[in-house]
CSV table of C-alpha atoms and ligand atoms in Angstrom, one decimal:
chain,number,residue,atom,x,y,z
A,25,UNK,CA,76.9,102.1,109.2
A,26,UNK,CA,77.1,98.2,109.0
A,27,UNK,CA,78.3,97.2,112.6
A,28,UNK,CA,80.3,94.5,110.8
A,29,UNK,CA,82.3,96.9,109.0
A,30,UNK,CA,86.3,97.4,109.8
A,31,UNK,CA,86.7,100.9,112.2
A,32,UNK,CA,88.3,103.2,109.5
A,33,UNK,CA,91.6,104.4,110.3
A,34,UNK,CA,93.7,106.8,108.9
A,35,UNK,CA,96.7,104.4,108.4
A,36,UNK,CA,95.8,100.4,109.7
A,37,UNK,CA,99.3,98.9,110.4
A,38,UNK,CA,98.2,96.6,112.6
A,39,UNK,CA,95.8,94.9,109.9
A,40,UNK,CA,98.7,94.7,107.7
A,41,UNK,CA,101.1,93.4,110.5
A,42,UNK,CA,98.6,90.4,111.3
A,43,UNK,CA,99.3,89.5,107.5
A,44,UNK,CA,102.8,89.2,108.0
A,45,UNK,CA,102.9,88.0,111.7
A,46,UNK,CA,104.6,85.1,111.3
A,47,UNK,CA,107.4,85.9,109.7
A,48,UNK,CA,107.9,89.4,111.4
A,49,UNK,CA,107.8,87.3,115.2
A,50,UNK,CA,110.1,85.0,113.5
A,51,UNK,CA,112.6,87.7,112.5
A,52,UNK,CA,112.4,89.7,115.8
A,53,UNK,CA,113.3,86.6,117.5
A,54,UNK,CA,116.3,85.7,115.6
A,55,UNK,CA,117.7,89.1,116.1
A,56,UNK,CA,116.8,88.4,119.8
A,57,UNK,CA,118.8,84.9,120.2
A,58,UNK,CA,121.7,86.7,118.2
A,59,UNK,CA,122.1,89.7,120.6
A,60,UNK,CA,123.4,91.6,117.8
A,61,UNK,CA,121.2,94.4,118.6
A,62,UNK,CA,123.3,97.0,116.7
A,63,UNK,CA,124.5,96.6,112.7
A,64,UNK,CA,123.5,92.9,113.1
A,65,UNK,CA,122.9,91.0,109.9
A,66,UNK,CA,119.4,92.2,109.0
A,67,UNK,CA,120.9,95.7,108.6
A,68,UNK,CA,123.4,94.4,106.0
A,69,UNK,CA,121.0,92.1,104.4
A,70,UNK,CA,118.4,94.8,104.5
A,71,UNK,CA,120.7,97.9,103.4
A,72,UNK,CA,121.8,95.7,100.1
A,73,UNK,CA,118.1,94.9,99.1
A,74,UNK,CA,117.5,98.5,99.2
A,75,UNK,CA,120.2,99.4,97.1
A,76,UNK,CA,119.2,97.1,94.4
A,77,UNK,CA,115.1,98.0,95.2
A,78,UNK,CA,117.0,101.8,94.0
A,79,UNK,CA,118.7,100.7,91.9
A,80,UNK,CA,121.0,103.2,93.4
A,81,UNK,CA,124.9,103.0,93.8
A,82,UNK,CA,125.4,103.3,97.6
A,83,UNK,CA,122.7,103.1,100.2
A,84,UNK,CA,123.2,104.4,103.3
A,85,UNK,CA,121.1,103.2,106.7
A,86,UNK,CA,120.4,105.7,109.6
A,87,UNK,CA,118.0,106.4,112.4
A,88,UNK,CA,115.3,108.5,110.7
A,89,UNK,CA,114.0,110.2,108.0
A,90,UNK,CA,114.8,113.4,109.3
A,91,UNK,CA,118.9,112.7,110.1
A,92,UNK,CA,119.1,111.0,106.6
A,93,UNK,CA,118.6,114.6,105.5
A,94,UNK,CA,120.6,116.2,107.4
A,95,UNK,CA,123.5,114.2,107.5
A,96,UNK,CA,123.7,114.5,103.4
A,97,UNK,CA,123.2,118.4,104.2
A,98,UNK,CA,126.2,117.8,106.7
A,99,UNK,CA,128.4,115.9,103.9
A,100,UNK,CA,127.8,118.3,101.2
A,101,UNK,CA,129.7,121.1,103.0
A,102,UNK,CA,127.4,123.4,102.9
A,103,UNK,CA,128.5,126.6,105.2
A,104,UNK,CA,126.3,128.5,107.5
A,105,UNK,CA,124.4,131.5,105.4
A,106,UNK,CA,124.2,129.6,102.4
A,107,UNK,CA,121.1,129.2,100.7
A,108,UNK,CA,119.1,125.8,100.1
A,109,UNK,CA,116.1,125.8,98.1
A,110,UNK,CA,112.9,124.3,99.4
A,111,UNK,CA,108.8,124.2,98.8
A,112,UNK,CA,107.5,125.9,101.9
A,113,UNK,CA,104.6,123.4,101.2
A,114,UNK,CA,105.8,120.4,103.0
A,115,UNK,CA,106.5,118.5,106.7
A,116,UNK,CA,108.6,120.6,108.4
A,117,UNK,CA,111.2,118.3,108.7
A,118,UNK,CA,112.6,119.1,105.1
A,119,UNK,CA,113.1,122.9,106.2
A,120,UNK,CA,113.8,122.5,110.0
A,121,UNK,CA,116.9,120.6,108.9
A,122,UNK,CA,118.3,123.3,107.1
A,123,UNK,CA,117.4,125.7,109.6
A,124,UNK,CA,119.0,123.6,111.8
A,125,UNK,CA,122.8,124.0,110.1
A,126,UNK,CA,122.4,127.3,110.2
A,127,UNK,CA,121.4,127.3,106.2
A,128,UNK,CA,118.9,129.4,104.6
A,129,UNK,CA,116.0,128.4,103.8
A,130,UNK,CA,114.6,129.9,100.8
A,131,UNK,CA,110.6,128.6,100.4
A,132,UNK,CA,109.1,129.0,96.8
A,133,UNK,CA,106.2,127.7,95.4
A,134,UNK,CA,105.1,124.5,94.5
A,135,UNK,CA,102.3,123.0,91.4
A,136,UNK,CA,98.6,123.3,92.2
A,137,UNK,CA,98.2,120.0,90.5
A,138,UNK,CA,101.5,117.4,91.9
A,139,UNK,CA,101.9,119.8,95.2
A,140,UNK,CA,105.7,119.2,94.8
A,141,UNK,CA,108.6,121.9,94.1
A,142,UNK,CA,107.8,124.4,91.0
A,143,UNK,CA,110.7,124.7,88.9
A,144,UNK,CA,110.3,128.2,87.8
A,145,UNK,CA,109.7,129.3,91.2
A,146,UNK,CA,112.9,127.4,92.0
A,147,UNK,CA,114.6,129.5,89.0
A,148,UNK,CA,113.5,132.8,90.2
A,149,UNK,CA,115.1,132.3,93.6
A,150,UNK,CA,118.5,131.5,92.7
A,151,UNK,CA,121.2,133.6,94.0
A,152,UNK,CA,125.7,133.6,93.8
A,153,UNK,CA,124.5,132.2,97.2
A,154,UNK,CA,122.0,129.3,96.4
A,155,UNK,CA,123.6,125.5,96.8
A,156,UNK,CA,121.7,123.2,96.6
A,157,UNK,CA,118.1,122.5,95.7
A,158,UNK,CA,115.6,120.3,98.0
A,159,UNK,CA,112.3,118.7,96.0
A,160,UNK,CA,109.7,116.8,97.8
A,161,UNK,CA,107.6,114.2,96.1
A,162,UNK,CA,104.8,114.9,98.2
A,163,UNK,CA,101.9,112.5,98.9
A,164,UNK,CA,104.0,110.1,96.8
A,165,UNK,CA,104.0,111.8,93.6
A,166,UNK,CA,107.3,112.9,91.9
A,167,UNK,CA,108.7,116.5,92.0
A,168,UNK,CA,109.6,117.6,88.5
A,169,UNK,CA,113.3,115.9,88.9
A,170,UNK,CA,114.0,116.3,84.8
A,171,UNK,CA,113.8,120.3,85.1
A,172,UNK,CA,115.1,120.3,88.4
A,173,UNK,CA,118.6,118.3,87.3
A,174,UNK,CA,118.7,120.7,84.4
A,175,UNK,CA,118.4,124.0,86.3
A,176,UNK,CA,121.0,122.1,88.8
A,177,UNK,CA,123.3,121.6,86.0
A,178,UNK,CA,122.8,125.1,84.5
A,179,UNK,CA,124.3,126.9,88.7
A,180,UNK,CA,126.2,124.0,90.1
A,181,UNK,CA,123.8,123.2,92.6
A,182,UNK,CA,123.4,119.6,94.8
A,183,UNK,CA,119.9,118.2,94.9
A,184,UNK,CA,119.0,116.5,97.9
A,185,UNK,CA,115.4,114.5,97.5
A,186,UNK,CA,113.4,114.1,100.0
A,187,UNK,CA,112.0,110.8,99.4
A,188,UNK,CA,110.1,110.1,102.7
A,189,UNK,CA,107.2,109.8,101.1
A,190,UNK,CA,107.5,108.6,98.0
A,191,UNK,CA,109.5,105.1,98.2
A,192,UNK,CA,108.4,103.2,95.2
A,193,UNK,CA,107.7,105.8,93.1
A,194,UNK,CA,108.9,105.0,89.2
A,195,UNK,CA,110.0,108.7,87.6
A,196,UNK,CA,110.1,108.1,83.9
A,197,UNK,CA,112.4,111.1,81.8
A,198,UNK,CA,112.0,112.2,78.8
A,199,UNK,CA,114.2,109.9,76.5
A,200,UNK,CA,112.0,107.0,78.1
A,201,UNK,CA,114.2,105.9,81.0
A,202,UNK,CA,113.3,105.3,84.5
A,203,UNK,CA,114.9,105.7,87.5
A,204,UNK,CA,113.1,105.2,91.5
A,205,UNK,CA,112.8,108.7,92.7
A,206,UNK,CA,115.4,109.3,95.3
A,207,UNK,CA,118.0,108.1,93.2
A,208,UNK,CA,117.9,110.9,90.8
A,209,UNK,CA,119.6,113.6,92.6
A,210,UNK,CA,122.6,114.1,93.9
A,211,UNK,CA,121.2,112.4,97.5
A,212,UNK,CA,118.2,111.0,98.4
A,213,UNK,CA,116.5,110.7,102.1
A,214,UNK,CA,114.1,108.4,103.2
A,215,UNK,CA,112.1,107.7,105.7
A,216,UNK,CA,111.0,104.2,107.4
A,217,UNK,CA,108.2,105.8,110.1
A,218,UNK,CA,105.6,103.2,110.7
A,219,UNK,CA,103.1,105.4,109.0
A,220,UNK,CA,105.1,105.7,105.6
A,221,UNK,CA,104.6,103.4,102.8
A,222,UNK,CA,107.6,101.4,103.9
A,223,UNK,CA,107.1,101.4,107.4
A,224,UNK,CA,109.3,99.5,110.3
A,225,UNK,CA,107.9,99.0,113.8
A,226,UNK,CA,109.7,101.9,115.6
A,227,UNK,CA,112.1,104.8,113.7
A,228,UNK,CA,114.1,104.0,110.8
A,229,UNK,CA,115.6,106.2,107.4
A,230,UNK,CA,117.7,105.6,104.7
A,231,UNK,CA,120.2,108.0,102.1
A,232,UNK,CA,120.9,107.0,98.7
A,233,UNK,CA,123.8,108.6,96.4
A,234,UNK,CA,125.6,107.2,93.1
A,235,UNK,CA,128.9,109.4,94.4
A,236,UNK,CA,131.0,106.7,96.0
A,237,UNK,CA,133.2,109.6,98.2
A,238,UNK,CA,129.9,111.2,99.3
A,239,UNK,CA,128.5,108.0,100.3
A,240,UNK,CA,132.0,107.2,102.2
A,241,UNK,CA,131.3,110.4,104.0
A,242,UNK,CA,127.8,110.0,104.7
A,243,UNK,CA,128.7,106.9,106.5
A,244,UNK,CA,131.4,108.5,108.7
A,245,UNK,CA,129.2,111.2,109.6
A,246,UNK,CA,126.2,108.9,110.6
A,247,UNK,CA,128.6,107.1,112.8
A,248,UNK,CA,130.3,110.0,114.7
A,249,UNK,CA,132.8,110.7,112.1
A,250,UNK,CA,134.7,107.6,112.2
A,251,UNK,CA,135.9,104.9,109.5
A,252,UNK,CA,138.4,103.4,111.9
A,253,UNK,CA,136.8,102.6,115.6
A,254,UNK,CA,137.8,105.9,117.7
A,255,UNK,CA,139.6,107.8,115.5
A,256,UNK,CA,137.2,110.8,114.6
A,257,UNK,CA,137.9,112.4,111.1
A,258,UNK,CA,135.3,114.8,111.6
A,259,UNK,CA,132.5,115.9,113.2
A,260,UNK,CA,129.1,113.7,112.6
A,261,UNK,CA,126.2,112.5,115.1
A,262,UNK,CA,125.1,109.2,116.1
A,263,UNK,CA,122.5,107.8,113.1
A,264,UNK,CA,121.8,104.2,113.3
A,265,UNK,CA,119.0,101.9,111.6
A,266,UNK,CA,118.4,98.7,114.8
A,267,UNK,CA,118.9,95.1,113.6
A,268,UNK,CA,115.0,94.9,114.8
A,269,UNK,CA,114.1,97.5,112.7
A,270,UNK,CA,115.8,95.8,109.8
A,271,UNK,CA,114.7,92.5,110.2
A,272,UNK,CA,111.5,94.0,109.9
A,273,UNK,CA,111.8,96.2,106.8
A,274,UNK,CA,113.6,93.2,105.1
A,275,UNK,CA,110.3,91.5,104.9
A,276,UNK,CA,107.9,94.4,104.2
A,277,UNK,CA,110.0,95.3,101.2
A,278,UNK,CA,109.5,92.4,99.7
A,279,UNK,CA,105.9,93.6,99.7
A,280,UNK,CA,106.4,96.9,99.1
A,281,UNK,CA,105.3,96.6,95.0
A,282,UNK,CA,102.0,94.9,96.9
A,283,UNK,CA,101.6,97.6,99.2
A,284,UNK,CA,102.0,99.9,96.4
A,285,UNK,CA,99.4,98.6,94.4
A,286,UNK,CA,96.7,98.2,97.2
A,287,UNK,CA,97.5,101.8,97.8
A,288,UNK,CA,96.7,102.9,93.9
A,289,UNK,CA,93.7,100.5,93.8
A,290,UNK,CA,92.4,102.2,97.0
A,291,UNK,CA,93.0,105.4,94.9
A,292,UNK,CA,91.1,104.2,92.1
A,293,UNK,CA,88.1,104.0,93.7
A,294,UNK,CA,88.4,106.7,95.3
A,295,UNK,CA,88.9,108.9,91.6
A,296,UNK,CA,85.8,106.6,90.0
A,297,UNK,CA,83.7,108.1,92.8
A,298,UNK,CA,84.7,111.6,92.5
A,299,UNK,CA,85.2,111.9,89.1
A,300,UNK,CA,82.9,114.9,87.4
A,301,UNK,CA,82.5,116.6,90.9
A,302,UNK,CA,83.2,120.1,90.4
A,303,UNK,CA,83.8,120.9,94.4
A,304,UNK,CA,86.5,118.5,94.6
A,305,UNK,CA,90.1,117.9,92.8
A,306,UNK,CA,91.1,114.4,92.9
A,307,UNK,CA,95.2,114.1,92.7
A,308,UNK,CA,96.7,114.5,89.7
A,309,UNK,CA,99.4,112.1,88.0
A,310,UNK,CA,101.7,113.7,85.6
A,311,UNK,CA,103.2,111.6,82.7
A,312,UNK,CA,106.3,111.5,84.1
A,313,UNK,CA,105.4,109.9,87.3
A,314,UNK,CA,103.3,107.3,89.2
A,315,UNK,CA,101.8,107.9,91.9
A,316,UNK,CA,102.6,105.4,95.3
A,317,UNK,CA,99.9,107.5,97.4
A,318,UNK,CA,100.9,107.7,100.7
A,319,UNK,CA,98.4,110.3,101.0
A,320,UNK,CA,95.2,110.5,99.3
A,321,UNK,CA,95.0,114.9,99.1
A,322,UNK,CA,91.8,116.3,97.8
A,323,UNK,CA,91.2,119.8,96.7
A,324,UNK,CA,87.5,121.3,97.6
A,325,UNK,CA,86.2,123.9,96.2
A,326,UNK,CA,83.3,126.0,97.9
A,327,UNK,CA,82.9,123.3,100.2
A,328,UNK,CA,83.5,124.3,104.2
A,329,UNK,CA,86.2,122.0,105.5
A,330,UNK,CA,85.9,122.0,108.6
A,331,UNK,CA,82.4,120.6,108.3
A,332,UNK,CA,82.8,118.7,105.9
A,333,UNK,CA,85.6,116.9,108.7
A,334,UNK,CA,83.2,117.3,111.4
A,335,UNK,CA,80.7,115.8,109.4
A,336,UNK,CA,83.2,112.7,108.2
A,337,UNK,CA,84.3,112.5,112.3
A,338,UNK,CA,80.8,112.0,113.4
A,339,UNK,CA,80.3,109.5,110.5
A,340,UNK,CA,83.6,107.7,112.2
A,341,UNK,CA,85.7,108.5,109.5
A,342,UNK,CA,89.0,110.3,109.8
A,343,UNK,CA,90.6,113.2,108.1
A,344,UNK,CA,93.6,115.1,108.4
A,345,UNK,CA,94.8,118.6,106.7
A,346,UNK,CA,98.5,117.9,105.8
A,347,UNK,CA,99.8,120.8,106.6
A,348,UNK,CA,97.9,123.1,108.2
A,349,UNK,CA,100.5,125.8,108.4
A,350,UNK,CA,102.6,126.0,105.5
A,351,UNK,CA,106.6,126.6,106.2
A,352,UNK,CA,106.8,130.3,105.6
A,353,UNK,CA,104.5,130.3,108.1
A,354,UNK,CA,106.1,128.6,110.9
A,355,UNK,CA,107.0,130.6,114.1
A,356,UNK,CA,109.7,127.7,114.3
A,357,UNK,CA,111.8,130.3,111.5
A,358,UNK,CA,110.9,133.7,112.7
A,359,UNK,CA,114.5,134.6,114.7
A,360,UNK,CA,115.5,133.7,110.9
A,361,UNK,CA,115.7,136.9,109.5
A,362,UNK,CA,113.9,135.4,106.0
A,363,UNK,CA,112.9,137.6,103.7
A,364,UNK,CA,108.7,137.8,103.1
A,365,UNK,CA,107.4,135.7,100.7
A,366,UNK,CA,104.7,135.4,98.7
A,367,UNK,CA,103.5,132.5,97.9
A,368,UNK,CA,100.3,132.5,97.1
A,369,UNK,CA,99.5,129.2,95.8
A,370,UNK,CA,100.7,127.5,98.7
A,371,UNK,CA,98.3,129.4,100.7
A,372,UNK,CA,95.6,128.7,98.8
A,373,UNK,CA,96.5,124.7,98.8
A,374,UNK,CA,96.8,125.0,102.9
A,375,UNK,CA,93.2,126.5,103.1
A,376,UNK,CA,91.2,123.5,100.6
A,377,UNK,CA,93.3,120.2,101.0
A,378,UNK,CA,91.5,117.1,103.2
A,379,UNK,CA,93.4,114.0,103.2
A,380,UNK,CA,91.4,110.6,103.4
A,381,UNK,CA,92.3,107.5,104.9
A,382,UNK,CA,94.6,105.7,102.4
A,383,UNK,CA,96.9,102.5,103.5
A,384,UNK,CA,97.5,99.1,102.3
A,385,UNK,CA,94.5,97.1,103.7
A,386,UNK,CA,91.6,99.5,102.7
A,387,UNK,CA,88.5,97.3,101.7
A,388,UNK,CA,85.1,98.1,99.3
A,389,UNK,CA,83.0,98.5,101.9
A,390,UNK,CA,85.2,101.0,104.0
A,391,UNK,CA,85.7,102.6,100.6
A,392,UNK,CA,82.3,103.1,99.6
A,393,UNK,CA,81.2,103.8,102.6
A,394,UNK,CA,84.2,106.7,103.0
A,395,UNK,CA,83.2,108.0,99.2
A,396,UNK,CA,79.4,108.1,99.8
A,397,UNK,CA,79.5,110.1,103.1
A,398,UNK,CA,81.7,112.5,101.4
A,399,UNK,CA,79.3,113.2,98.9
A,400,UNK,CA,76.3,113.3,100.9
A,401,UNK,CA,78.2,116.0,102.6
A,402,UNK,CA,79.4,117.6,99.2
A,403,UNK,CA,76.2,117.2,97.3
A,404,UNK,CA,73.8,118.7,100.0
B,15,PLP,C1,108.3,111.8,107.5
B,15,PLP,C2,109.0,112.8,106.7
B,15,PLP,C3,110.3,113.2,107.0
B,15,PLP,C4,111.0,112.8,108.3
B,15,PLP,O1,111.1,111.5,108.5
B,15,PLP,P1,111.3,110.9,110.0
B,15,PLP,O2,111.7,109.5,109.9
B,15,PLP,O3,110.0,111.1,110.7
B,15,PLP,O4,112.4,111.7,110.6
B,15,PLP,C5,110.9,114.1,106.2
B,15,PLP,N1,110.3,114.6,105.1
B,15,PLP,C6,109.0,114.3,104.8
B,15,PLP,C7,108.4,114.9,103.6
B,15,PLP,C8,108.3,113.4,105.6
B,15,PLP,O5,107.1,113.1,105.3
């Protein structure tokens, strides 16, 4: 290894805070002098750049990724025992939020090639107790959200996206138009984790909507029910994006088209270098979606894993299996009373996927370095 060479990481967000130093100690500061601590400024400013980034009618802030999804699951209604529709292959926040209500959660399969939500998996579960739908757009690639509205249509269901990982993304329909994916549905969550591709310096989330009395809800629920200080309509929780926070994502969304690109660049080379070798699947982009990587997911085939990370670990190059127990799978749902599943393909995907380091300040020589270790490994 060259000794000059960056340490690789899995996600570097101090390189790309150095980049934007300035203007983030500025911002932080500001929010200090005001003392507005809580739904300062920033948050508005923030929470309408968002809404026009969507292009979405309402935008709602809130504490995580996590509550965003379960406050929309709280303002839908949906009653203990009903059923909500969800890939098993995912982070367990998508399905612990369900679980959580006291929903069912009903785990079908997902698409070898975009790992997100398999529409005629999602058809073959519905039930007169099915309400609502939950797609992923995993690793940052859209679910199939044209088929998806259309069997939503077809039973009346709601279709919550979970959009955590996929901010950015463009999802182009059939008749040519576009829409940002978490805009599509009947709510979208989002998720501002350091680690995800719009990233704040501490917890942060966001829920979009195009219903103006869902998103009047959503609001009173993230704020303990209320729309009038101390006078409680209904019951909600405590769901708040900081004015630090804020401050913060204001001026990283403003790169986040940047950030997007440096990401599918990384990606790029990434493909060139694998491209033709038969032990490995690089991701797949289907037509009706880009692709804003916030992980870079491999497929191997006949190649040991584990070795092939031990290998890349003593090489000083991290790798992470996301997930390594699908939700099915979880002991978190066995008091559940679920019924057994099958599902076979997410399974086999949780047995051969290896994630790579992929973030915004990725350089060549990291890169090649990265890509030829891998095939040393592969090829030998
Ligand atoms: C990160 C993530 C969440 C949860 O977001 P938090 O802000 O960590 O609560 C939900 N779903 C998916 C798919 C995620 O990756």
């Amino acid at each position: 290894m060259n000794c000059n060479m960056r340490p690789i990481q899995m996600v570097d967000t101090k390189s790309q805070y150095l980049k934007i130093k300035s203007a983030v100690d500025t911002a932080i500061h500001e929010v200090l002098d005001s003392a507005a601590y809580i739904n300062g400024k920033p948050v508005q400013d923030f929470t309408a750049a968002l809404n026009t980034y969507q292009g979405s009618a309402h935008t709602i802030t809130c504490g995580n990724g996590t509550d965003a999804l379960q406050i929309a699951m709280m303002a839908l209604d949906l009653q203990p025992g009903d059923e909500v529709i969800t890939p098993s292959y995912t982070y367990i926040a998508t399905t612990e939020v369900v679980a959580l209500l006291k929903l069912k959660p009903v785990f079908v399969e997902v698409d070898p090639k975009t790992f997100c939500i398999d529409p005629v998996s999602v058809r073959n579960a519905i039930t007169p107790k099915t309400k609502a739908i939950v797609p992923v757009h995993l690793y940052g690639h859209a679910a199939p959200m044209e088929e998806i509205m259309q069997i939503a249509a077809e039973f009346g269901l709601y279709v919550i996206e979970d959009n955590a990982q996929a901010i950015g993304c463009d999802y182009t329909f059939l008749d040519g138009s576009k829409k940002k994916t978490g805009s599509i549905g009947t709510v979208g969550a989002t998720s501002f984790y350091p680690s995800k591709n719009l990233g704040a310096y501490g917890d942060g989330g966001a829920i979009f909507t195009n219903d103006a009395a869902l998103a009047q809800k959503m609001k009173m629920i993230a704020n303990h029910g209320q729309q009038t200080r101390y006078y409680h309509e209904m019951v909600g929780c405590n769901s708040r994006l900081d004015s630090m926070q804020a401050a913060v994502l204001n001026i990283k969304l403003k790169q986040l088209d940047d950030y997007t690109n440096a990401r599918q660049n990384a990606a790029n080379f990434y493909n060139n270098a694998f491209a033709g070798n038969e032990k490995i699947t690089v991701p797949y982009v289907a037509p009706y979606s880009t692709h804003v990587y916030h992980q870079y997911t491999l497929q191997l085939h006949n190649v040991n894993r584990d070795a092939l990370s031990a290998y890349l670990a003593e090489k000083k190059i991290p790798s992470m299996i996301y997930y390594p127990v699908p939700g099915h799978r979880q002991k978190m749902f066995s008091g559940f009373d679920l019924p057994p599943v099958d599902l076979t393909i997410t399974d086999w995907l949780t047995e051969r996927v290896i994630s790579l380091p992929m973030h915004t300040e990725m350089d060549q020589e990291q890169l090649s370095y990265i890509t030829e270790n891998v095939l040393n490994f592969i090829n030998n």
